[in-house]
XYZ file of C-alpha atoms in Angstrom:
725
model
C -8.035 -15.514 -50.237
C -9.172 -18.450 -52.973
C -12.851 -18.873 -52.894
C -13.412 -22.421 -51.938
C -16.449 -24.726 -51.787
C -16.997 -27.163 -49.510
C -15.447 -30.039 -51.519
C -12.507 -27.908 -52.261
C -12.029 -27.086 -48.560
C -12.045 -30.636 -47.389
C -11.068 -33.024 -50.762
C -10.985 -36.555 -50.510
C -7.234 -37.969 -50.525
C -6.580 -39.417 -54.107
C -6.702 -43.594 -54.155
C -3.905 -43.945 -55.736
C -0.422 -42.459 -57.760
C -2.269 -42.198 -60.392
C -5.396 -40.602 -59.355
C -3.041 -37.559 -58.193
C -2.565 -36.847 -61.698
C -6.412 -36.577 -62.589
C -7.508 -33.492 -63.379
C -4.129 -31.752 -64.543
C -3.542 -30.456 -67.826
C -1.228 -31.736 -70.453
C 1.626 -29.198 -69.332
C 0.898 -29.598 -65.397
C 0.960 -33.338 -65.777
C 4.616 -33.084 -67.696
C 5.648 -31.167 -64.462
C 4.284 -33.856 -61.998
C 5.762 -36.751 -64.310
C 9.361 -34.484 -64.381
C 10.737 -36.817 -61.308
C 14.364 -36.612 -62.220
C 17.350 -34.335 -63.151
C 16.882 -30.741 -63.060
C 13.697 -29.164 -63.953
C 12.362 -25.824 -64.898
C 8.766 -24.634 -64.718
C 7.925 -20.967 -66.367
C 4.756 -20.376 -64.872
C 2.827 -17.427 -65.708
C 0.139 -15.962 -62.966
C -2.843 -18.220 -62.431
C -1.464 -21.134 -64.329
C -1.606 -23.161 -61.289
C 1.953 -23.416 -60.531
C 1.357 -24.741 -57.058
C -0.965 -27.310 -58.097
C 1.528 -28.495 -60.642
C 4.557 -29.024 -57.972
C 2.589 -30.250 -55.000
C 0.836 -33.052 -57.568
C 4.214 -33.477 -58.847
C 5.747 -34.040 -54.861
C 2.330 -36.150 -54.277
C 2.873 -38.374 -57.165
C 6.482 -38.946 -56.604
C 5.611 -39.994 -52.890
C 2.752 -41.930 -53.963
C 4.347 -43.844 -56.519
C 7.394 -44.771 -54.186
C 9.772 -42.932 -56.322
C 10.705 -40.089 -53.682
C 10.708 -41.111 -50.002
C 8.755 -38.497 -48.303
C 11.416 -37.606 -45.568
C 13.898 -37.009 -48.697
C 11.900 -34.016 -50.282
C 12.494 -30.375 -49.055
C 10.426 -27.961 -50.613
C 11.162 -24.233 -49.931
C 9.351 -21.032 -50.800
C 9.510 -17.444 -49.566
C 6.765 -17.155 -47.123
C 5.066 -18.597 -44.251
C 1.581 -18.314 -45.945
C 3.134 -19.742 -48.832
C 4.763 -22.832 -46.954
C 1.926 -23.442 -44.886
C -0.314 -23.724 -48.126
C 2.013 -26.347 -49.530
C 1.939 -28.529 -46.458
C -1.692 -28.452 -46.793
C -2.080 -29.509 -50.389
C 0.203 -31.997 -49.864
C -1.180 -33.498 -46.750
C -4.773 -33.454 -48.890
C -3.064 -35.578 -51.529
C -1.913 -37.982 -49.381
C 1.776 -36.774 -49.323
C 2.472 -36.319 -45.409
C 5.984 -36.244 -44.083
C 7.429 -33.825 -47.094
C 9.438 -30.736 -45.524
C 7.841 -27.494 -47.105
C 9.839 -24.567 -45.382
C 10.507 -20.987 -45.956
C 14.690 -20.875 -46.675
C 15.153 -19.103 -43.429
C 12.909 -21.777 -41.467
C 14.707 -24.668 -43.073
C 18.208 -22.961 -42.260
C 17.055 -22.447 -38.805
C 16.202 -25.539 -38.032
C 19.623 -26.888 -39.380
C 21.525 -24.172 -37.527
C 19.885 -25.222 -34.194
C 20.454 -28.878 -34.757
C 24.150 -28.364 -35.761
C 25.263 -25.644 -33.973
C 26.496 -27.391 -30.809
C 28.315 -30.011 -32.967
C 29.762 -27.106 -35.222
C 30.514 -24.251 -32.835
C 29.607 -25.573 -29.048
C 26.941 -24.028 -26.783
C 24.002 -22.812 -27.498
C 22.724 -20.941 -30.661
C 22.843 -17.347 -29.971
C 19.508 -15.745 -29.277
C 17.888 -14.449 -32.559
C 16.995 -10.875 -32.762
C 13.317 -10.621 -33.522
C 13.444 -6.450 -34.176
C 16.606 -5.392 -35.486
C 15.156 -1.866 -35.930
C 15.851 -0.860 -32.054
C 19.458 -1.915 -32.297
C 19.947 -0.160 -35.790
C 18.975 3.135 -34.121
C 21.409 2.322 -31.204
C 23.870 2.042 -33.745
C 22.911 5.073 -35.509
C 23.171 7.210 -32.131
C 26.772 5.329 -31.503
C 27.867 6.574 -34.984
C 26.017 10.176 -34.121
C 24.018 10.134 -36.864
C 20.307 11.215 -36.045
C 17.686 9.337 -38.073
C 13.827 9.520 -38.222
C 11.303 6.874 -38.170
C 11.465 6.816 -41.997
C 15.096 6.910 -42.157
C 15.619 4.031 -39.357
C 13.276 1.830 -41.556
C 15.096 2.358 -44.646
C 18.544 2.210 -43.294
C 17.404 -1.184 -41.698
C 16.347 -2.254 -45.156
C 20.006 -1.458 -46.661
C 21.409 -3.267 -44.173
C 19.173 -6.439 -44.818
C 19.850 -6.078 -48.700
C 23.602 -5.878 -47.911
C 23.518 -9.093 -45.868
C 21.782 -10.963 -48.438
C 24.057 -9.789 -51.123
C 26.689 -10.882 -49.144
C 28.111 -7.512 -49.207
C 30.228 -6.774 -45.692
C 30.275 -3.200 -44.275
C 33.600 -2.000 -45.571
C 32.447 -2.712 -49.317
C 28.880 -1.514 -48.804
C 29.400 2.129 -50.538
C 31.076 0.454 -53.413
C 28.426 -2.230 -54.049
C 25.864 0.449 -53.802
C 27.854 2.518 -56.763
C 28.063 -0.501 -58.686
C 24.397 -1.653 -58.336
C 23.153 1.924 -59.122
C 21.212 1.531 -55.892
C 19.578 4.810 -54.519
C 20.696 4.595 -50.856
C 18.489 6.671 -48.318
C 21.495 8.312 -46.930
C 25.398 8.933 -47.625
C 26.278 5.329 -48.471
C 29.587 5.729 -46.458
C 27.405 6.839 -43.332
C 25.428 3.592 -43.777
C 28.535 1.576 -44.040
C 29.544 2.799 -40.467
C 26.138 2.432 -39.093
C 25.860 -1.389 -40.710
C 29.516 -2.079 -38.888
C 28.363 -0.732 -35.586
C 25.277 -2.946 -35.644
C 27.376 -5.960 -36.513
C 29.704 -4.884 -33.498
C 26.518 -4.777 -31.072
C 25.372 -7.850 -32.200
C 28.553 -9.550 -31.407
C 28.732 -7.598 -27.764
C 25.485 -8.889 -27.123
C 25.454 -12.510 -28.369
C 22.550 -12.101 -30.744
C 21.952 -12.935 -34.350
C 19.299 -11.560 -36.929
C 17.365 -12.903 -39.669
C 19.883 -12.937 -42.331
C 22.546 -14.118 -40.394
C 20.560 -17.688 -40.279
C 21.308 -18.062 -43.508
C 24.888 -16.681 -43.533
C 25.832 -19.074 -40.663
C 24.313 -22.139 -42.041
C 26.232 -21.358 -45.286
C 29.456 -21.071 -43.208
C 29.033 -24.132 -41.371
C 28.021 -25.891 -44.768
C 31.055 -24.707 -46.306
C 33.461 -25.597 -43.212
C 32.249 -28.932 -42.473
C 31.957 -31.473 -44.985
C 30.940 -33.787 -42.544
C 27.433 -31.960 -41.788
C 27.201 -31.070 -45.399
C 27.397 -34.746 -46.133
C 24.780 -35.561 -43.659
C 22.102 -33.059 -44.877
C 22.727 -34.183 -48.258
C 21.981 -37.799 -47.172
C 18.815 -36.421 -45.718
C 17.492 -34.500 -48.486
C 17.930 -35.944 -52.267
C 15.184 -33.807 -53.993
C 14.711 -29.911 -54.062
C 11.723 -27.979 -54.889
C 12.139 -24.254 -55.119
C 8.837 -22.092 -55.739
C 9.244 -18.284 -56.742
C 12.642 -18.818 -57.990
C 12.613 -15.396 -59.481
C 12.934 -13.882 -56.159
C 16.118 -15.836 -54.808
C 18.758 -13.478 -53.422
C 22.544 -14.519 -54.268
C 22.757 -15.789 -50.677
C 19.713 -18.095 -50.856
C 21.077 -19.319 -54.021
C 24.574 -20.136 -52.052
C 22.698 -22.033 -49.599
C 20.720 -23.992 -52.318
C 23.764 -25.152 -53.849
C 25.233 -26.360 -50.651
C 22.202 -28.665 -50.069
C 22.599 -29.918 -53.550
C 26.444 -30.441 -53.647
C 27.046 -32.119 -57.073
C 23.620 -33.422 -57.489
C 20.720 -32.028 -59.966
C 17.403 -33.253 -58.350
C 16.293 -29.726 -58.800
C 12.679 -28.519 -59.555
C 12.297 -24.575 -59.575
C 9.364 -22.735 -60.178
C 9.322 -19.158 -61.468
C 8.225 -16.014 -63.680
C 10.657 -13.210 -64.269
C 7.707 -11.022 -65.030
C 6.782 -11.261 -61.316
C 10.068 -10.004 -59.756
C 9.541 -7.299 -57.933
C 11.481 -7.324 -54.698
C 14.817 -6.354 -55.946
C 15.136 -3.777 -53.640
C 15.797 -7.123 -50.978
C 18.571 -8.308 -52.930
C 16.169 -11.015 -55.192
C 17.003 -11.337 -58.773
C 15.729 -13.412 -61.678
C 19.015 -13.750 -62.920
C 19.238 -17.445 -61.417
C 16.025 -18.253 -63.165
C 16.655 -16.759 -66.478
C 20.295 -18.626 -66.369
C 18.808 -22.173 -65.186
C 19.278 -23.742 -68.646
C 22.840 -22.105 -69.016
C 23.923 -23.909 -65.496
C 21.764 -27.286 -66.637
C 21.543 -27.751 -70.163
C 19.951 -30.816 -70.103
C 17.390 -29.435 -68.079
C 13.495 -30.227 -68.580
C 11.876 -27.332 -69.383
C 7.810 -26.505 -68.816
C 5.983 -23.466 -69.704
C 2.631 -22.893 -68.067
C 0.489 -20.234 -69.860
C -3.112 -21.588 -69.163
C -4.487 -18.802 -67.003
C -7.179 -20.680 -64.758
C -7.548 -17.654 -62.634
C -8.733 -14.587 -64.721
C -11.195 -13.506 -67.382
C -9.841 -13.029 -70.974
C -10.278 -9.277 -70.411
C -8.076 -9.428 -67.421
C -5.809 -11.601 -69.304
C -5.305 -9.172 -72.399
C -4.686 -6.297 -70.027
C -2.195 -8.407 -68.393
C -0.489 -9.425 -71.373
C -0.709 -5.757 -73.006
C 1.155 -4.682 -70.144
C 3.752 -7.090 -70.639
C 3.920 -6.404 -74.489
C 5.550 -3.058 -73.704
C 7.994 -4.266 -71.162
C 11.606 -4.003 -72.095
C 14.761 -5.884 -70.625
C 16.183 -9.193 -70.065
C 12.990 -10.138 -68.016
C 10.762 -9.310 -70.697
C 12.516 -11.299 -73.043
C 11.204 -14.345 -71.450
C 7.889 -13.119 -70.768
C 4.900 -15.498 -71.250
C 1.731 -14.700 -72.779
C -1.198 -15.943 -70.969
C -4.041 -17.687 -72.531
C -7.420 -17.526 -70.504
C -9.783 -20.423 -69.503
C -12.330 -18.612 -68.448
C -15.447 -17.494 -69.844
C -15.418 -13.811 -70.532
C -16.219 -11.129 -68.157
C -16.876 -7.475 -67.639
C -14.032 -5.071 -69.325
C -11.614 -3.712 -66.766
C -13.278 0.010 -65.318
C -10.918 3.215 -65.828
C -11.906 5.920 -63.598
C -10.445 9.291 -63.236
C -11.172 11.384 -60.255
C -10.512 14.808 -59.158
C -8.784 14.264 -55.992
C -7.654 11.460 -53.666
C -10.686 11.518 -51.203
C -13.055 11.539 -54.013
C -11.269 8.223 -55.348
C -11.367 6.832 -51.784
C -15.290 7.499 -51.670
C -15.821 6.372 -55.094
C -14.031 2.994 -54.834
C -16.011 2.494 -51.279
C -19.160 3.275 -53.308
C -18.256 0.645 -56.084
C -17.307 -1.798 -53.690
C -20.862 -1.416 -51.710
C -22.553 -1.930 -54.885
C -20.582 -5.174 -55.638
C -21.391 -6.268 -52.076
C -24.877 -5.812 -52.977
C -24.859 -7.705 -56.194
C -23.545 -10.987 -54.359
C -19.869 -10.626 -54.284
C -18.548 -11.170 -50.673
C -16.681 -8.798 -49.190
C -13.699 -11.146 -48.505
C -13.210 -11.473 -52.259
C -12.808 -8.041 -52.749
C -9.151 -6.162 -52.386
C -8.121 -2.377 -52.502
C -4.521 -2.446 -53.969
C -2.433 0.719 -53.680
C 1.654 1.376 -54.173
C 2.636 2.296 -50.839
C 1.018 1.326 -47.198
C 0.745 5.222 -46.460
C -2.012 5.483 -49.010
C -4.291 3.065 -46.793
C -5.727 5.701 -44.432
C -8.003 7.346 -46.838
C -9.541 3.857 -47.972
C -9.672 2.797 -44.138
C -11.943 5.966 -43.701
C -14.224 5.726 -46.839
C -14.948 1.974 -46.596
C -15.642 2.849 -42.640
C -18.110 5.635 -43.847
C -19.546 3.662 -46.139
C -20.179 0.729 -43.509
C -17.929 -1.827 -45.333
C -15.927 -3.998 -43.265
C -12.338 -3.962 -44.091
C -8.804 -6.105 -42.991
C -5.096 -4.883 -43.380
C -3.150 -7.206 -44.943
C 0.098 -8.223 -43.116
C -1.609 -8.859 -39.368
C -0.515 -11.984 -37.035
C -1.039 -15.224 -38.328
C -4.390 -16.354 -37.822
C -3.560 -19.534 -35.344
C -1.083 -17.487 -33.744
C -3.670 -15.056 -32.448
C -4.646 -15.120 -28.972
C -8.381 -15.462 -29.239
C -7.722 -18.192 -31.747
C -5.391 -20.119 -29.247
C -7.833 -19.874 -26.332
C -10.670 -20.774 -28.779
C -8.681 -24.177 -29.716
C -7.920 -24.797 -25.844
C -12.044 -24.267 -25.274
C -12.879 -26.355 -28.413
C -10.302 -29.523 -27.211
C -11.855 -29.208 -23.450
C -15.393 -29.565 -24.637
C -14.585 -32.474 -27.258
C -12.507 -34.192 -24.195
C -15.875 -33.446 -21.946
C -18.156 -34.750 -24.635
C -21.334 -34.909 -23.366
C -20.210 -33.808 -19.658
C -19.920 -30.186 -20.744
C -22.937 -28.078 -19.819
C -22.573 -25.805 -22.722
C -23.384 -28.440 -25.453
C -26.517 -29.300 -23.414
C -29.515 -29.066 -26.151
C -27.188 -28.677 -29.055
C -26.786 -31.816 -31.361
C -24.849 -30.746 -34.806
C -21.415 -29.608 -34.932
C -21.630 -25.735 -35.797
C -24.102 -25.577 -32.815
C -21.725 -26.886 -30.542
C -18.918 -24.598 -32.017
C -20.892 -21.725 -31.374
C -22.023 -22.889 -27.887
C -18.221 -23.087 -26.964
C -17.230 -19.887 -28.666
C -19.851 -17.883 -27.184
C -17.775 -18.286 -23.805
C -14.980 -16.752 -25.447
C -16.707 -13.547 -27.025
C -18.201 -15.000 -30.129
C -22.119 -13.338 -31.096
C -24.377 -14.165 -33.671
C -24.064 -10.430 -34.422
C -20.688 -8.506 -34.995
C -19.915 -5.981 -32.078
C -20.291 -2.327 -32.765
C -17.213 -0.498 -33.473
C -13.984 -1.281 -35.078
C -10.399 -1.989 -33.630
C -9.234 -4.986 -31.477
C -13.133 -6.172 -30.520
C -14.070 -6.222 -33.842
C -10.919 -8.133 -34.892
C -11.334 -10.792 -32.358
C -14.779 -11.279 -32.990
C -13.593 -11.805 -36.927
C -11.289 -14.456 -35.856
C -13.995 -16.230 -33.721
C -16.630 -15.936 -36.716
C -13.877 -17.464 -39.196
C -13.681 -20.631 -36.907
C -17.874 -20.635 -37.185
C -17.635 -20.839 -40.546
C -15.193 -23.417 -40.928
C -17.087 -25.603 -38.445
C -19.842 -25.166 -40.526
C -18.206 -25.960 -44.017
C -16.576 -28.778 -42.130
C -19.890 -30.233 -40.984
C -21.358 -30.028 -44.505
C -18.168 -31.550 -46.036
C -18.069 -34.552 -43.431
C -21.748 -35.411 -42.289
C -21.422 -36.848 -39.032
C -18.077 -35.331 -37.935
C -17.883 -34.717 -34.374
C -16.133 -31.948 -32.425
C -12.836 -34.431 -31.713
C -12.483 -34.341 -35.661
C -12.813 -30.556 -35.969
C -10.141 -30.096 -33.448
C -7.962 -32.510 -34.983
C -8.605 -30.784 -38.432
C -7.976 -27.493 -36.578
C -4.584 -28.795 -35.200
C -3.752 -29.958 -38.235
C -4.469 -26.456 -40.248
C -2.518 -24.698 -37.022
C 0.692 -26.830 -37.834
C 0.470 -26.046 -41.801
C -0.678 -22.447 -40.975
C -3.663 -22.906 -43.266
C -5.824 -20.323 -42.274
C -9.667 -20.024 -43.077
C -10.575 -16.654 -44.332
C -11.794 -13.697 -42.386
C -14.446 -11.706 -43.901
C -13.603 -7.955 -45.015
C -12.609 -6.324 -47.642
C -8.742 -6.464 -47.910
C -6.626 -3.368 -48.124
C -3.185 -4.372 -48.936
C 0.192 -3.000 -50.997
C 0.970 -4.165 -54.340
C 3.925 -5.886 -52.909
C 1.984 -7.646 -49.867
C -0.836 -9.065 -52.592
C 1.591 -11.039 -54.243
C 0.612 -14.781 -54.230
C -3.036 -14.125 -53.727
C -6.224 -13.249 -55.637
C -9.649 -11.882 -55.391
C -12.879 -11.901 -57.436
C -12.582 -8.112 -57.362
C -9.726 -5.771 -57.371
C -9.314 -2.062 -57.185
C -5.931 -0.722 -58.271
C -5.994 2.654 -57.097
C -3.460 5.721 -57.078
C -1.948 4.769 -60.428
C -0.431 8.320 -61.168
C 2.735 9.397 -62.104
C 5.064 9.523 -59.319
C 3.373 6.729 -57.574
C 3.292 3.909 -60.360
C 6.069 4.333 -61.267
C 7.042 5.534 -57.873
C 9.364 8.756 -57.806
C 12.235 6.837 -56.949
C 12.235 4.717 -59.553
C 14.934 6.195 -62.103
C 16.966 3.509 -63.992
C 15.297 1.844 -66.727
C 15.467 -1.371 -65.065
C 13.696 0.194 -61.715
C 11.044 1.535 -64.132
C 10.540 -1.925 -65.334
C 10.258 -3.341 -62.014
C 7.502 -1.057 -61.289
C 5.522 -2.021 -64.765
C 6.171 -5.611 -63.527
C 4.362 -4.749 -59.954
C 1.291 -3.174 -61.948
C 1.242 -6.747 -63.591
C 1.188 -8.395 -60.302
C -1.791 -6.411 -59.682
C -3.651 -6.922 -62.528
C -3.492 -10.653 -62.306
C -4.806 -10.405 -58.829
C -7.777 -10.144 -60.160
C -10.447 -13.095 -61.102
C -13.371 -10.999 -62.868
C -13.423 -7.823 -61.905
C -10.965 -5.169 -62.370
C -10.984 -1.531 -61.425
C -8.198 0.739 -62.138
C -8.255 4.414 -61.158
C -6.399 7.713 -60.496
C -6.698 11.166 -59.114
C -5.608 14.497 -60.700
C -4.955 15.984 -57.326
C -4.217 15.155 -53.830
C -6.818 17.291 -51.946
C -9.998 18.909 -52.985
C -9.339 21.873 -55.017
C -6.205 21.438 -55.815
C -4.579 22.172 -58.956
C -5.137 19.165 -61.542
C -1.158 18.293 -62.431
C -1.581 14.668 -62.393
C -1.227 12.257 -65.013
C -2.147 8.484 -65.001
C 0.482 5.930 -65.024
C 2.857 5.825 -68.599
C 2.016 1.984 -68.399
C -1.480 2.255 -69.409
C -0.617 4.066 -72.550
C -2.360 2.379 -75.515
C -4.463 0.204 -73.044
C -6.656 2.546 -71.466
C -9.359 4.544 -73.704
C -8.062 7.793 -74.896
C -4.252 7.050 -74.168
C -3.258 6.803 -77.883
C -3.678 3.808 -80.152
C -4.970 0.679 -78.768
C -4.166 -2.862 -79.098
C -6.491 -5.395 -79.877
C -10.384 -5.150 -79.378
C -11.030 -5.421 -75.579
C -8.131 -3.733 -74.391
C -9.612 -0.456 -73.886
C -11.922 -1.264 -71.140
C -15.266 -1.166 -73.246
C -16.481 2.283 -73.346
C -14.038 5.097 -72.077
C -13.088 6.398 -68.875
C -15.351 7.022 -66.090
C -14.798 10.554 -65.102
C -15.877 9.643 -61.418
C -16.784 12.096 -58.347
C -16.695 10.196 -55.512
C -20.287 9.843 -54.228
C -22.126 10.776 -57.437
C -23.310 14.358 -55.527
C -19.815 15.374 -54.829
C -18.914 18.948 -55.837
C -15.383 20.217 -56.703
C -14.318 21.959 -53.699
C -11.609 24.483 -52.941
C -8.181 23.653 -50.700
C -9.423 22.726 -47.381
C -8.032 24.621 -44.615
C -7.207 24.336 -41.081
C -10.077 26.505 -39.223
C -7.194 27.363 -36.343
C -4.069 28.052 -38.133
C -5.061 28.325 -41.833
C -2.736 25.793 -43.178
C -3.787 23.847 -46.011
C -4.789 20.129 -45.067
C -3.876 17.131 -47.004
C -4.468 14.321 -44.499
C -7.826 12.279 -44.528
C -8.061 12.651 -41.047
C -7.135 16.437 -40.948
C -9.493 17.036 -43.594
C -12.411 15.637 -41.641
C -11.489 17.484 -38.564
C -10.883 20.610 -40.588
C -7.641 21.115 -38.555
C -4.136 20.155 -38.054
C -3.548 17.160 -35.862
C -1.122 19.471 -33.852
C -3.679 22.412 -33.501
C -5.693 22.709 -30.392
C -8.999 20.918 -30.313
C -12.226 22.790 -28.947
C -14.451 19.899 -28.895
C -17.380 19.575 -26.552
C -16.547 16.847 -24.712
C -19.926 16.146 -22.944
C -21.637 16.324 -26.716
C -19.189 14.096 -27.930
C -20.155 11.656 -25.319
C -23.841 11.935 -26.236
C -23.325 11.436 -29.837
C -21.423 8.318 -28.920
C -24.163 6.980 -26.805
C -26.681 7.996 -29.585
C -24.502 6.017 -32.214
C -24.519 3.090 -30.255
C -28.100 2.876 -30.005
C -28.447 3.633 -33.732
C -26.004 0.549 -34.395
C -27.647 -1.604 -32.209
C -31.066 -1.191 -34.023
C -29.367 -1.397 -37.398
C -27.627 -4.637 -36.485
C -24.306 -2.977 -37.808
C -21.141 -1.588 -36.309
C -21.069 1.245 -34.972
C -18.385 2.856 -37.784
C -21.255 2.285 -40.329
C -23.302 5.134 -38.869
C -20.390 7.537 -38.251
C -16.711 7.189 -37.574
C -15.258 8.290 -34.382
C -13.260 11.130 -36.288
C -16.593 12.219 -37.617
C -17.986 12.438 -34.399
C -15.265 14.288 -33.174
C -15.760 16.936 -36.144
C -19.460 17.530 -35.191
C -18.677 17.594 -31.569
C -16.093 20.318 -32.353
C -17.959 22.407 -35.053
C -21.404 21.816 -33.321
C -23.334 22.440 -36.731
C -26.813 24.105 -36.120
C -28.040 23.402 -39.981
C -28.386 20.917 -42.265
C -25.611 22.844 -44.597
C -23.122 23.434 -41.647
C -23.759 19.533 -40.839
C -23.538 18.710 -44.735
C -19.784 20.510 -44.943
C -18.207 18.254 -42.500
C -16.357 15.415 -43.994
C -17.939 11.844 -43.529
C -21.589 13.518 -43.362
C -22.824 12.473 -46.897
C -26.356 13.002 -48.302
C -27.613 9.503 -47.459
C -26.198 9.732 -43.732
C -27.765 13.742 -43.595
C -30.778 12.283 -44.461
C -31.041 9.347 -42.163
C -29.063 10.848 -39.185
C -29.072 14.673 -39.591
C -32.149 15.602 -37.734
C -30.929 13.499 -34.434
C -27.647 14.800 -34.840
C -28.847 18.497 -35.118
C -31.270 18.012 -32.162
C -27.951 16.280 -29.640
C -25.897 19.378 -31.026
C -28.967 21.690 -29.911
C -28.920 19.978 -26.286
C -32.128 18.231 -26.523
C -33.056 14.593 -27.026
C -33.671 12.938 -30.144
C -37.296 11.465 -30.832
C -36.410 8.482 -32.324
C -33.819 6.434 -34.188
C -33.874 5.328 -38.193
C -35.604 2.128 -38.467
C -34.809 1.146 -42.135
C -31.469 0.164 -43.271
């Protein structure tokens, strides 16, 4: 998500080993030069830890100290591993293995299974949820969808903490873990799940690590072979290792100590998956002679953002807090964090969308803006608000870029055109590289203007548009580059999972945002019960919630907005309170820290659209129940209540919307969303007042489109479309 200039997208490979060190600060340089023995890098958010460790590996390789094939760098996500491979390639250190723990273990397991066990490796179970559901049914336990997900998570936690089914209830009690159901019941489901796997000859994701550990423990010849292959290890995000991953790492190392770990205990946010910062915090106990380097120069965020981040950790408690790093911003000053209080959640979403529109209008790219929330269920109201505001967005956690069908097909088309050269009719009369790419991709669905509407069609277009932008950047960075050169670049990026950025505001949970950064970040829903989450009951659980908010704050480079709503739905009782974590840091919450902590002028009492009036509870017009979900409030009825929609009117409204969108050069949802059109077709308004009462029809859209909509609702043809944007 990092913004990049053309030179940073396609940098020149350093000419020498010493050139690899150029541009590193003193602490990063110390990391790069510490090539032997145990090394522990304590790296705060935004301090360039990936830069430090990739330059360390590249310097060692380029100086002839580290043979590339002898280095194994492991991290926790495919995205992070792909970024590391991409950076190493740009530094001239190809051949280094950069993988996730699971990817590295699976590769070893596939290679050694015939020798260690015999036969083919059992099939890897891609989705364990279905098998867990069957196991529960065999145990005569009924699980709804949410319970099924939670029980599956419990089984994963048990396996990475090396807990067998019989020991699960005792392990839960010992760890003070809040199990989603009776622990004995989950233990039975866990045991049945393992039995079903054995019966069907399949293994799951966690088994990959467990089986690799088992082989390395039992077969010393295989362990020795791996240790001869890999002499130097680097572990990123070391605060997130589980006991099982640490056991695998110990087996890879043997009695050697050529290990470099990088982490920050203040960013430990995955304890529910079995991650623990203990291995990072105990590193100097296990390795008394370790070189320890602290990275505290923050190159990501402005002093104002860093001050708030430091303030959050300054109130932290517990062992991780004792090792917190005080960040020092290296950037010029920026705006103070904005604090906004809204009457209800729809108002918060509308206000957030409005501020995002203002940022985009001021020149901040949509792809450099993120809305971060505590749980994924909060996304719907923001999806709706952004769609109503005509702001493109993308949900974090989608399919990997180079694995998308449209991207793979585009790659085939570009490769074919590159081979054909001047014999491809598509390339007639086009000379420069970007024009060639646009010509080729036009046959795959790319158009100069985005398609109307959202969903799969828009997603495919965004993927192809990202390839077009990449071609434009590549041509500017490498004048004279050919289509074959671009295809080679795409192949290397695909191998490294180094994807170009798809434009659109990012909607993501705080957990999914780890490791990413944006120019502007909106932290929403910051109320007690959501931050910290209701089920965080122990002191350590509450402290992890504080660290989660810290991670959210430190995703912002310049603009940071924090908001909360006093009630869930319009007209609801204003009983919510803003999160305790901001006490003393936000204006009006008690004694402030040093100057600059307070957000520069108090809390904005946001009202959503600026014209929004406080409303009473929204009631279903069919059964009279109070509505709380955004989609239901828009329709003014429960989803399950019967619809009296005028289908013919709905189709006329859709046709009219398509014409408007084409005239404006915008997606259809920028005019009205499908849900808003459904609400209009159900309620058939006959006046401005009735139309404006429908959610999604604000004053701006009423002014621009109201007359046409009312004419259509009256069964007549509108006189003309709106011309001005």
